């Protein structure tokens, strides 16, 4: 199966999975599109880090459990670097602890291994656009189950909340409760664009990467607690 030739501006993808058949299947899907091209493959986290340095991909499809350096450690390592590629973690969602750890490590989203080709492509393109591909309800479930609050961490994080206006804190709380932008806009009687503006200011003031990390911060700061409605 050979897809159309990639365009010169095609987004570059590195596939990291210890199963050759999985890599082959993902390569076939990605390479079938003219705006995407697979520039390399890796069978473990160390090879992924080496591949990113050599090949400069825009996106890494990262498996979680691999021999040697696993996908979580590799994701954390890559996201700590300047000009890090987007990381789309390949998961099954039945291992919530891995999904949460990947969020903390800096992953931009999740891809189910047995997802249809169309869903894979939608997810890949969305992450490349800068979107975070995790449903708000899933983010909240993961955070409620796995956020830990070591002694002293809540007061320290709570102090950072002082940088936010009352409306920004309100928007952050609603995001943490799992509401999408449209639902927040309806709840606050404002436009969806206004909600996005408030979210952008929250991320900037708190130095957070994205919506997912805003949710994590809301729980770790004590703004929201597990079980809040």
XYZ file of C-alpha atoms in Angstrom, residues 12 23 42 47 55 62 65-66 70 75-76 78 84 88 94 100 106 118 122 137 148-149 158 173-174 194 205 207 219:
29
model
C 7.284 14.911 9.948
C 4.836 0.541 13.736
C 12.134 3.596 17.073
C 15.976 5.215 20.211
C 15.428 13.636 12.353
C 4.959 7.269 21.550
C 5.360 0.252 27.819
C 8.617 -0.675 26.086
C 9.763 3.470 28.473
C 8.245 11.825 26.843
C 9.436 13.662 29.945
C 11.829 15.190 25.176
C 10.281 19.747 21.694
C 0.979 11.718 21.017
C -7.420 0.944 30.561
C -1.948 10.442 33.994
C 4.025 16.761 28.897
C -9.687 8.074 10.142
C -7.904 13.378 12.941
C -14.258 14.126 31.293
C -1.284 13.615 44.966
C -0.951 16.546 47.336
C -2.577 28.264 46.195
C -12.602 25.916 38.154
C -15.158 25.120 35.456
C -14.162 35.223 25.772
C -0.056 33.862 34.308
C 3.147 29.336 33.302
C -6.605 20.204 41.799
